[in-house]
Short mmCIF file of N, CA and C in Angstrom, two decimals:
data_model
loop_
_atom_site.label_atom_id
_atom_site.label_comp_id
_atom_site.label_asym_id
_atom_site.label_seq_id
_atom_site.Cartn_x
_atom_site.Cartn_y
_atom_site.Cartn_z
N MET S 1 0.83 -1.18 0.00
CA MET S 1 0.00 0.00 0.00
C MET S 1 0.88 1.24 0.00
N ALA S 2 0.69 2.14 -0.90
CA ALA S 2 1.44 3.39 -0.95
C ALA S 2 0.51 4.52 -0.58
N LEU S 3 0.98 5.39 0.28
CA LEU S 3 0.18 6.54 0.69
C LEU S 3 0.45 7.71 -0.23
N THR S 4 -0.55 8.53 -0.45
CA THR S 4 -0.38 9.70 -1.31
C THR S 4 -0.82 10.94 -0.56
N GLY S 5 -0.24 11.16 0.58
CA GLY S 5 -0.70 12.28 1.40
C GLY S 5 -1.82 11.77 2.28
N CYS S 6 -2.57 12.67 2.85
CA CYS S 6 -3.63 12.28 3.75
C CYS S 6 -4.93 12.26 2.98
N SER S 7 -5.52 11.12 2.84
CA SER S 7 -6.73 10.98 2.04
C SER S 7 -7.92 10.65 2.92
N SER S 8 -9.07 11.05 2.47
CA SER S 8 -10.30 10.77 3.17
C SER S 8 -11.19 9.93 2.27
N THR S 9 -11.97 9.06 2.89
CA THR S 9 -12.92 8.29 2.11
C THR S 9 -14.26 9.00 2.05
N THR S 10 -14.35 10.18 2.63
CA THR S 10 -15.59 10.95 2.61
C THR S 10 -15.76 11.59 1.24
N PRO S 11 -16.88 11.35 0.55
CA PRO S 11 -17.08 11.95 -0.76
C PRO S 11 -17.01 13.47 -0.69
N GLY S 12 -16.38 14.08 -1.69
CA GLY S 12 -16.30 15.53 -1.76
C GLY S 12 -15.13 16.13 -1.00
N ARG S 13 -14.36 15.33 -0.31
CA ARG S 13 -13.21 15.83 0.43
C ARG S 13 -11.96 15.67 -0.43
N ALA S 14 -11.14 16.70 -0.47
CA ALA S 14 -9.92 16.66 -1.28
C ALA S 14 -8.80 15.99 -0.51
N THR S 15 -7.90 15.34 -1.22
CA THR S 15 -6.71 14.82 -0.57
C THR S 15 -5.79 15.99 -0.27
N ALA S 16 -4.92 15.81 0.70
CA ALA S 16 -4.01 16.88 1.07
C ALA S 16 -3.12 17.29 -0.10
N ALA S 17 -2.62 16.32 -0.83
CA ALA S 17 -1.75 16.63 -1.96
C ALA S 17 -2.49 17.40 -3.04
N ALA S 18 -3.74 17.04 -3.29
CA ALA S 18 -4.53 17.73 -4.31
C ALA S 18 -4.79 19.17 -3.92
N VAL S 19 -5.00 19.43 -2.64
CA VAL S 19 -5.26 20.79 -2.19
C VAL S 19 -4.04 21.67 -2.44
N LEU S 20 -2.86 21.19 -2.09
CA LEU S 20 -1.67 22.02 -2.28
C LEU S 20 -1.32 22.19 -3.74
N SER S 21 -1.60 21.22 -4.56
CA SER S 21 -1.26 21.37 -5.97
C SER S 21 -2.17 22.38 -6.66
N SER S 22 -3.27 22.77 -5.99
CA SER S 22 -4.17 23.76 -6.59
C SER S 22 -3.55 25.15 -6.60
N GLY S 23 -2.59 25.41 -5.70
CA GLY S 23 -1.87 26.67 -5.70
C GLY S 23 -2.64 27.84 -5.11
N SER S 24 -3.77 27.62 -4.47
CA SER S 24 -4.53 28.71 -3.88
C SER S 24 -3.77 29.31 -2.71
N THR S 25 -3.89 30.63 -2.55
CA THR S 25 -3.23 31.28 -1.44
C THR S 25 -4.14 32.29 -0.78
N ALA S 26 -3.93 32.48 0.49
CA ALA S 26 -4.60 33.51 1.25
C ALA S 26 -3.73 33.80 2.46
N SER S 27 -3.46 35.06 2.76
CA SER S 27 -2.51 35.36 3.82
C SER S 27 -3.17 35.74 5.13
N SER S 28 -4.44 36.08 5.17
CA SER S 28 -5.04 36.53 6.42
C SER S 28 -5.22 35.37 7.39
N GLY S 29 -4.79 35.57 8.62
CA GLY S 29 -4.94 34.57 9.66
C GLY S 29 -3.92 33.46 9.65
N VAL S 30 -2.97 33.48 8.76
CA VAL S 30 -1.96 32.43 8.68
C VAL S 30 -0.79 32.81 9.59
N PRO S 31 -0.45 31.95 10.55
CA PRO S 31 0.68 32.25 11.43
C PRO S 31 1.98 32.37 10.65
N LYS S 32 2.81 33.29 11.05
CA LYS S 32 4.12 33.49 10.40
C LYS S 32 5.17 32.58 11.02
N VAL S 33 6.11 32.16 10.21
CA VAL S 33 7.25 31.37 10.67
C VAL S 33 8.31 32.34 11.15
N VAL S 34 8.71 32.22 12.42
CA VAL S 34 9.66 33.15 13.01
C VAL S 34 11.11 32.81 12.66
N ASN S 35 11.48 31.54 12.73
CA ASN S 35 12.85 31.10 12.43
C ASN S 35 12.81 30.12 11.27
N PRO S 36 12.79 30.62 10.03
CA PRO S 36 12.61 29.74 8.87
C PRO S 36 13.67 28.65 8.76
N LYS S 37 13.21 27.51 8.26
CA LYS S 37 14.09 26.39 7.92
C LYS S 37 14.01 26.20 6.41
N SER S 38 14.90 25.39 5.87
CA SER S 38 14.97 25.26 4.41
C SER S 38 14.87 23.82 3.94
N LEU S 39 14.08 23.64 2.89
CA LEU S 39 13.98 22.35 2.20
C LEU S 39 14.81 22.34 0.91
N LYS S 40 15.48 23.44 0.62
CA LYS S 40 16.17 23.57 -0.68
C LYS S 40 17.17 22.47 -0.96
N SER S 41 17.84 21.97 0.05
CA SER S 41 18.85 20.93 -0.18
C SER S 41 18.24 19.52 -0.12
N VAL S 42 16.94 19.41 0.13
CA VAL S 42 16.29 18.10 0.27
C VAL S 42 15.70 17.67 -1.07
N THR S 43 16.25 16.62 -1.64
CA THR S 43 15.71 16.07 -2.87
C THR S 43 14.93 14.78 -2.60
N ASP S 44 15.22 14.15 -1.46
CA ASP S 44 14.57 12.90 -1.09
C ASP S 44 14.03 13.01 0.33
N PRO S 45 12.70 13.12 0.52
CA PRO S 45 12.13 13.21 1.86
C PRO S 45 12.47 12.02 2.76
N CYS S 46 12.93 10.92 2.19
CA CYS S 46 13.33 9.77 3.01
C CYS S 46 14.53 10.12 3.89
N GLN S 47 15.28 11.14 3.51
CA GLN S 47 16.45 11.55 4.28
C GLN S 47 16.10 12.51 5.41
N LEU S 48 14.83 12.85 5.56
CA LEU S 48 14.42 13.81 6.59
C LEU S 48 14.34 13.20 7.99
N ILE S 49 14.40 11.88 8.08
CA ILE S 49 14.38 11.19 9.37
C ILE S 49 15.55 10.22 9.40
N THR S 50 16.30 10.25 10.48
CA THR S 50 17.47 9.38 10.59
C THR S 50 17.04 7.94 10.90
N SER S 51 17.95 7.00 10.68
CA SER S 51 17.64 5.60 10.98
C SER S 51 17.38 5.40 12.47
N GLN S 52 18.08 6.14 13.33
CA GLN S 52 17.84 6.06 14.77
C GLN S 52 16.43 6.57 15.10
N GLN S 53 15.99 7.66 14.47
CA GLN S 53 14.65 8.18 14.70
C GLN S 53 13.59 7.20 14.20
N LEU S 54 13.84 6.59 13.05
CA LEU S 54 12.90 5.59 12.52
C LEU S 54 12.74 4.43 13.50
N GLN S 55 13.85 4.00 14.09
CA GLN S 55 13.79 2.92 15.06
C GLN S 55 12.95 3.35 16.26
N GLU S 56 13.15 4.59 16.72
CA GLU S 56 12.38 5.12 17.85
C GLU S 56 10.88 5.17 17.53
N LEU S 57 10.55 5.46 16.27
CA LEU S 57 9.16 5.56 15.85
C LEU S 57 8.52 4.20 15.57
N GLY S 58 9.35 3.18 15.39
CA GLY S 58 8.84 1.85 15.05
C GLY S 58 8.63 1.69 13.55
N ALA S 59 9.40 2.44 12.77
CA ALA S 59 9.26 2.40 11.30
C ALA S 59 10.60 1.99 10.68
N SER S 60 10.54 1.50 9.45
CA SER S 60 11.76 1.14 8.73
C SER S 60 11.44 1.01 7.25
N ASP S 61 12.46 0.74 6.48
CA ASP S 61 12.30 0.45 5.05
C ASP S 61 11.62 1.58 4.28
N PRO S 62 12.33 2.71 4.08
CA PRO S 62 11.74 3.83 3.34
C PRO S 62 11.54 3.52 1.86
N HIS S 63 10.47 4.10 1.31
CA HIS S 63 10.18 3.96 -0.11
C HIS S 63 9.93 5.34 -0.70
N PRO S 64 10.92 5.87 -1.45
CA PRO S 64 10.71 7.17 -2.08
C PRO S 64 9.63 7.08 -3.15
N GLY S 65 8.94 8.17 -3.35
CA GLY S 65 7.89 8.20 -4.36
C GLY S 65 7.57 9.61 -4.78
N LYS S 66 6.49 9.75 -5.50
CA LYS S 66 6.02 11.05 -6.01
C LYS S 66 4.55 11.22 -5.67
N THR S 67 4.16 12.47 -5.44
CA THR S 67 2.75 12.78 -5.22
C THR S 67 2.04 12.76 -6.57
N GLU S 68 0.72 12.91 -6.54
CA GLU S 68 -0.05 12.96 -7.78
C GLU S 68 0.41 14.09 -8.69
N SER S 69 0.91 15.19 -8.09
CA SER S 69 1.38 16.32 -8.89
C SER S 69 2.87 16.23 -9.21
N GLY S 70 3.53 15.13 -8.82
CA GLY S 70 4.93 14.93 -9.18
C GLY S 70 5.94 15.37 -8.13
N GLY S 71 5.48 15.85 -6.98
CA GLY S 71 6.39 16.27 -5.92
C GLY S 71 6.95 15.08 -5.16
N PRO S 72 8.06 15.31 -4.43
CA PRO S 72 8.70 14.22 -3.71
C PRO S 72 7.97 13.85 -2.42
N LYS S 73 7.96 12.55 -2.13
CA LYS S 73 7.42 12.05 -0.87
C LYS S 73 8.17 10.77 -0.50
N CYS S 74 7.98 10.33 0.74
CA CYS S 74 8.58 9.08 1.20
C CYS S 74 7.56 8.35 2.05
N ASN S 75 7.47 7.05 1.87
CA ASN S 75 6.54 6.20 2.61
C ASN S 75 7.32 5.17 3.42
N TRP S 76 6.81 4.89 4.63
CA TRP S 76 7.29 3.81 5.46
C TRP S 76 6.06 3.01 5.86
N LYS S 77 6.12 1.71 5.80
CA LYS S 77 4.97 0.90 6.18
C LYS S 77 5.42 -0.43 6.74
N ASN S 78 4.74 -0.84 7.82
CA ASN S 78 4.91 -2.18 8.36
C ASN S 78 3.55 -2.67 8.84
N ASP S 79 3.51 -3.74 9.60
CA ASP S 79 2.22 -4.28 10.06
C ASP S 79 1.50 -3.37 11.05
N ASN S 80 2.23 -2.45 11.69
CA ASN S 80 1.66 -1.62 12.73
C ASN S 80 1.27 -0.21 12.29
N LEU S 81 2.06 0.37 11.38
CA LEU S 81 1.78 1.73 10.97
C LEU S 81 2.33 2.04 9.59
N ALA S 82 1.82 3.14 9.05
CA ALA S 82 2.34 3.69 7.79
C ALA S 82 2.56 5.18 8.02
N MET S 83 3.66 5.68 7.50
CA MET S 83 3.98 7.10 7.59
C MET S 83 4.32 7.60 6.20
N THR S 84 3.96 8.85 5.94
CA THR S 84 4.35 9.50 4.69
C THR S 84 4.84 10.90 5.01
N LEU S 85 5.97 11.27 4.42
CA LEU S 85 6.46 12.65 4.48
C LEU S 85 6.42 13.21 3.06
N THR S 86 5.80 14.36 2.93
CA THR S 86 5.70 15.02 1.63
C THR S 86 6.21 16.44 1.79
N THR S 87 7.08 16.87 0.89
CA THR S 87 7.62 18.23 0.96
C THR S 87 7.04 19.08 -0.16
N TYR S 88 6.82 20.34 0.17
CA TYR S 88 6.32 21.32 -0.79
C TYR S 88 7.23 22.53 -0.73
N GLY S 89 8.14 22.65 -1.69
CA GLY S 89 9.14 23.70 -1.68
C GLY S 89 8.73 24.97 -2.38
N ALA S 90 7.53 25.03 -2.92
CA ALA S 90 7.10 26.24 -3.63
C ALA S 90 5.78 26.78 -3.08
N GLN S 91 5.27 26.17 -2.03
CA GLN S 91 4.01 26.61 -1.44
C GLN S 91 4.15 26.63 0.07
N GLY S 92 3.50 27.61 0.68
CA GLY S 92 3.60 27.75 2.12
C GLY S 92 2.31 27.38 2.83
N LEU S 93 2.31 27.66 4.12
CA LEU S 93 1.16 27.34 4.96
C LEU S 93 -0.07 28.13 4.52
N ASP S 94 0.12 29.26 3.86
CA ASP S 94 -1.04 30.03 3.38
C ASP S 94 -1.85 29.22 2.37
N SER S 95 -1.21 28.39 1.57
CA SER S 95 -1.92 27.52 0.62
C SER S 95 -2.78 26.50 1.36
N VAL S 96 -2.25 25.99 2.47
CA VAL S 96 -2.99 25.01 3.27
C VAL S 96 -4.19 25.70 3.92
N TYR S 97 -3.96 26.85 4.54
CA TYR S 97 -5.04 27.57 5.21
C TYR S 97 -6.13 27.99 4.24
N ALA S 98 -5.75 28.37 3.03
CA ALA S 98 -6.73 28.80 2.04
C ALA S 98 -7.71 27.68 1.69
N GLN S 99 -7.29 26.45 1.87
CA GLN S 99 -8.11 25.30 1.50
C GLN S 99 -8.56 24.47 2.71
N ARG S 100 -8.39 24.99 3.91
CA ARG S 100 -8.63 24.16 5.10
C ARG S 100 -10.06 23.68 5.22
N ASN S 101 -11.03 24.39 4.67
CA ASN S 101 -12.42 23.91 4.72
C ASN S 101 -12.60 22.63 3.90
N ARG S 102 -11.73 22.36 2.96
CA ARG S 102 -11.81 21.15 2.14
C ARG S 102 -11.28 19.91 2.87
N PHE S 103 -10.57 20.13 3.99
CA PHE S 103 -10.03 19.01 4.75
C PHE S 103 -11.05 18.38 5.68
N GLY S 104 -12.15 19.06 5.93
CA GLY S 104 -13.09 18.56 6.93
C GLY S 104 -12.68 19.09 8.28
N ASN S 105 -12.29 18.20 9.16
CA ASN S 105 -11.88 18.64 10.49
C ASN S 105 -10.40 18.99 10.50
N SER S 106 -10.09 20.26 10.75
CA SER S 106 -8.70 20.69 10.85
C SER S 106 -8.55 21.48 12.14
N GLN S 107 -7.32 21.53 12.63
CA GLN S 107 -7.05 22.21 13.89
C GLN S 107 -5.67 22.82 13.83
N GLU S 108 -5.57 24.10 14.22
CA GLU S 108 -4.27 24.75 14.28
C GLU S 108 -3.44 24.12 15.37
N THR S 109 -2.13 24.07 15.15
CA THR S 109 -1.22 23.49 16.13
C THR S 109 0.14 24.16 15.99
N THR S 110 1.03 23.86 16.89
CA THR S 110 2.42 24.31 16.83
C THR S 110 3.30 23.09 17.09
N VAL S 111 4.30 22.91 16.25
CA VAL S 111 5.23 21.80 16.40
C VAL S 111 6.64 22.37 16.56
N SER S 112 7.22 22.18 17.71
CA SER S 112 8.58 22.68 18.01
C SER S 112 8.72 24.16 17.66
N GLY S 113 7.69 24.93 17.92
CA GLY S 113 7.72 26.37 17.67
C GLY S 113 7.33 26.78 16.26
N TYR S 114 6.97 25.83 15.40
CA TYR S 114 6.59 26.11 14.01
C TYR S 114 5.08 25.94 13.86
N PRO S 115 4.44 26.86 13.12
CA PRO S 115 2.99 26.77 12.95
C PRO S 115 2.61 25.59 12.08
N GLY S 116 1.47 24.99 12.43
CA GLY S 116 1.02 23.85 11.67
C GLY S 116 -0.50 23.75 11.66
N LEU S 117 -0.96 22.78 10.91
CA LEU S 117 -2.39 22.53 10.81
C LEU S 117 -2.60 21.02 10.78
N ARG S 118 -3.31 20.51 11.79
CA ARG S 118 -3.69 19.10 11.80
C ARG S 118 -4.85 18.92 10.84
N ILE S 119 -4.80 17.85 10.06
CA ILE S 119 -5.87 17.59 9.10
C ILE S 119 -6.29 16.14 9.15
N ALA S 120 -7.49 15.89 8.68
CA ALA S 120 -8.00 14.53 8.48
C ALA S 120 -7.76 13.61 9.67
N SER S 121 -8.14 14.08 10.84
CA SER S 121 -8.01 13.25 12.03
C SER S 121 -9.21 12.31 12.09
N PHE S 122 -9.01 11.10 11.63
CA PHE S 122 -10.04 10.07 11.66
C PHE S 122 -9.58 8.98 12.60
N SER S 123 -10.29 7.89 12.69
CA SER S 123 -10.00 6.86 13.68
C SER S 123 -8.59 6.30 13.57
N MET S 124 -8.08 6.10 12.38
CA MET S 124 -6.76 5.48 12.22
C MET S 124 -5.67 6.43 11.76
N THR S 125 -6.02 7.66 11.37
CA THR S 125 -5.06 8.51 10.71
C THR S 125 -5.06 9.94 11.22
N CYS S 126 -3.95 10.62 11.01
CA CYS S 126 -3.85 12.06 11.23
C CYS S 126 -2.66 12.56 10.43
N GLY S 127 -2.80 13.75 9.90
CA GLY S 127 -1.70 14.40 9.19
C GLY S 127 -1.50 15.79 9.76
N VAL S 128 -0.28 16.27 9.67
CA VAL S 128 0.00 17.63 10.12
C VAL S 128 0.91 18.32 9.10
N TYR S 129 0.42 19.46 8.62
CA TYR S 129 1.24 20.33 7.78
C TYR S 129 2.03 21.23 8.71
N VAL S 130 3.30 21.47 8.39
CA VAL S 130 4.13 22.37 9.18
C VAL S 130 4.76 23.39 8.24
N GLY S 131 4.60 24.66 8.59
CA GLY S 131 5.20 25.74 7.81
C GLY S 131 6.66 25.92 8.20
N LEU S 132 7.54 25.93 7.20
CA LEU S 132 8.97 26.08 7.43
C LEU S 132 9.47 27.47 7.07
N ALA S 133 8.85 28.07 6.08
CA ALA S 133 9.21 29.39 5.57
C ALA S 133 7.99 29.90 4.83
N GLU S 134 8.08 31.09 4.28
CA GLU S 134 6.93 31.66 3.58
C GLU S 134 6.44 30.78 2.45
N THR S 135 7.36 30.13 1.75
CA THR S 135 6.96 29.29 0.62
C THR S 135 7.44 27.84 0.76
N GLN S 136 7.50 27.34 1.98
CA GLN S 136 7.90 25.95 2.19
C GLN S 136 7.08 25.34 3.31
N VAL S 137 6.58 24.14 3.05
CA VAL S 137 5.77 23.41 4.02
C VAL S 137 5.99 21.92 3.80
N PHE S 138 5.79 21.12 4.85
CA PHE S 138 5.81 19.68 4.66
C PHE S 138 4.63 19.07 5.38
N LEU S 139 4.28 17.86 4.97
CA LEU S 139 3.18 17.12 5.56
C LEU S 139 3.72 15.82 6.16
N ALA S 140 3.43 15.60 7.43
CA ALA S 140 3.72 14.33 8.09
C ALA S 140 2.38 13.65 8.31
N ASP S 141 2.20 12.50 7.72
CA ASP S 141 0.93 11.79 7.71
C ASP S 141 1.15 10.40 8.29
N VAL S 142 0.30 9.99 9.24
CA VAL S 142 0.44 8.66 9.84
C VAL S 142 -0.89 7.91 9.82
N ILE S 143 -0.79 6.62 9.67
CA ILE S 143 -1.92 5.72 9.81
C ILE S 143 -1.47 4.62 10.77
N VAL S 144 -2.22 4.41 11.82
CA VAL S 144 -1.89 3.36 12.79
C VAL S 144 -2.85 2.19 12.57
N PHE S 145 -2.27 1.05 12.24
CA PHE S 145 -3.06 -0.16 12.02
C PHE S 145 -3.28 -0.93 13.32
N ARG S 146 -2.22 -0.96 14.14
CA ARG S 146 -2.30 -1.69 15.42
C ARG S 146 -1.60 -0.84 16.48
N GLU S 147 -2.26 -0.65 17.60
CA GLU S 147 -1.72 0.16 18.69
C GLU S 147 -0.78 -0.66 19.57
N VAL S 148 0.36 -1.03 19.02
CA VAL S 148 1.31 -1.86 19.75
C VAL S 148 2.21 -1.03 20.67
N ARG S 149 2.15 0.29 20.54
CA ARG S 149 2.90 1.20 21.40
C ARG S 149 1.92 2.23 21.96
N PRO S 150 2.12 2.64 23.21
CA PRO S 150 1.21 3.65 23.79
C PRO S 150 1.15 4.95 22.97
N GLU S 151 2.25 5.36 22.38
CA GLU S 151 2.28 6.61 21.62
C GLU S 151 1.44 6.55 20.34
N TYR S 152 1.06 5.36 19.89
CA TYR S 152 0.24 5.22 18.69
C TYR S 152 -1.23 5.54 18.95
N LYS S 153 -1.64 5.60 20.21
CA LYS S 153 -3.06 5.82 20.54
C LYS S 153 -3.57 7.18 20.07
N ASP S 154 -2.75 8.23 20.21
CA ASP S 154 -3.13 9.57 19.76
C ASP S 154 -2.39 9.83 18.44
N ARG S 155 -3.07 9.58 17.35
CA ARG S 155 -2.44 9.68 16.03
C ARG S 155 -1.89 11.06 15.74
N CYS S 156 -2.61 12.10 16.15
CA CYS S 156 -2.16 13.46 15.87
C CYS S 156 -0.91 13.81 16.66
N MET S 157 -0.85 13.39 17.91
CA MET S 157 0.37 13.63 18.69
C MET S 157 1.54 12.85 18.08
N PHE S 158 1.27 11.66 17.58
CA PHE S 158 2.31 10.87 16.95
C PHE S 158 2.78 11.55 15.65
N ALA S 159 1.83 12.06 14.85
CA ALA S 159 2.20 12.79 13.63
C ALA S 159 3.04 14.02 13.98
N GLU S 160 2.71 14.70 15.06
CA GLU S 160 3.49 15.85 15.49
C GLU S 160 4.87 15.44 15.99
N LYS S 161 4.99 14.26 16.58
CA LYS S 161 6.29 13.75 16.99
C LYS S 161 7.16 13.53 15.75
N VAL S 162 6.59 12.91 14.73
CA VAL S 162 7.32 12.71 13.47
C VAL S 162 7.75 14.06 12.90
N ALA S 163 6.83 15.02 12.86
CA ALA S 163 7.13 16.35 12.32
C ALA S 163 8.24 17.03 13.13
N GLY S 164 8.22 16.87 14.45
CA GLY S 164 9.27 17.44 15.30
C GLY S 164 10.63 16.87 14.98
N MET S 165 10.67 15.57 14.69
CA MET S 165 11.94 14.94 14.31
C MET S 165 12.44 15.50 12.99
N VAL S 166 11.53 15.68 12.04
CA VAL S 166 11.91 16.28 10.75
C VAL S 166 12.49 17.67 10.98
N LEU S 167 11.80 18.48 11.77
CA LEU S 167 12.28 19.84 12.06
C LEU S 167 13.68 19.84 12.66
N SER S 168 13.95 18.89 13.53
CA SER S 168 15.27 18.84 14.18
C SER S 168 16.38 18.52 13.17
N ASN S 169 16.03 17.95 12.03
CA ASN S 169 17.02 17.57 11.03
C ASN S 169 17.19 18.58 9.90
N LEU S 170 16.34 19.60 9.86
CA LEU S 170 16.39 20.58 8.77
C LEU S 170 17.30 21.76 9.14
N PRO S 171 18.05 22.26 8.15
CA PRO S 171 18.90 23.42 8.41
C PRO S 171 18.10 24.72 8.43
N ALA S 172 18.65 25.72 9.10
CA ALA S 172 18.04 27.05 9.07
C ALA S 172 18.14 27.62 7.66
N ALA S 173 17.17 28.45 7.31
CA ALA S 173 17.21 29.12 5.99
C ALA S 173 18.28 30.19 6.02
N ASN S 174 18.93 30.40 4.90
CA ASN S 174 19.99 31.43 4.82
C ASN S 174 19.40 32.77 4.51
#
């Protein structure tokens, strides 16, 4: 099974990747990134999490891929969970906020001091977009199949843990 961002089975709901590829923007009400980070040197999102972090998360065996619009993503899947990291180097959190009504249930959040938006929090899944700079954002998306670890019970907190690990590995913007 390959993940393509955070998808909903609810008719009329857009996938996360489809929303960002629409390119819509709106700046009102979008939190600003205070200490920008950069995705410019990242060509493979599989490199955004170290092997030690993957072990801590209970994930392994990365599979690089592409989104429906051709952007880079990475999938990890085992019997217990699936994770996807998708990077968007030409669109910022304003694109996500402009389309947040299409996600269904969304909630503003902060991950390691960076503004974010939780999306598609359903029984088994949660995704979180995190703004890195004015025109850079990434999506950490998780699906928990079996709650073999206590941290898997709250999918959104787990998605934010993954996002926090990504943030710790990204360089500051120049």
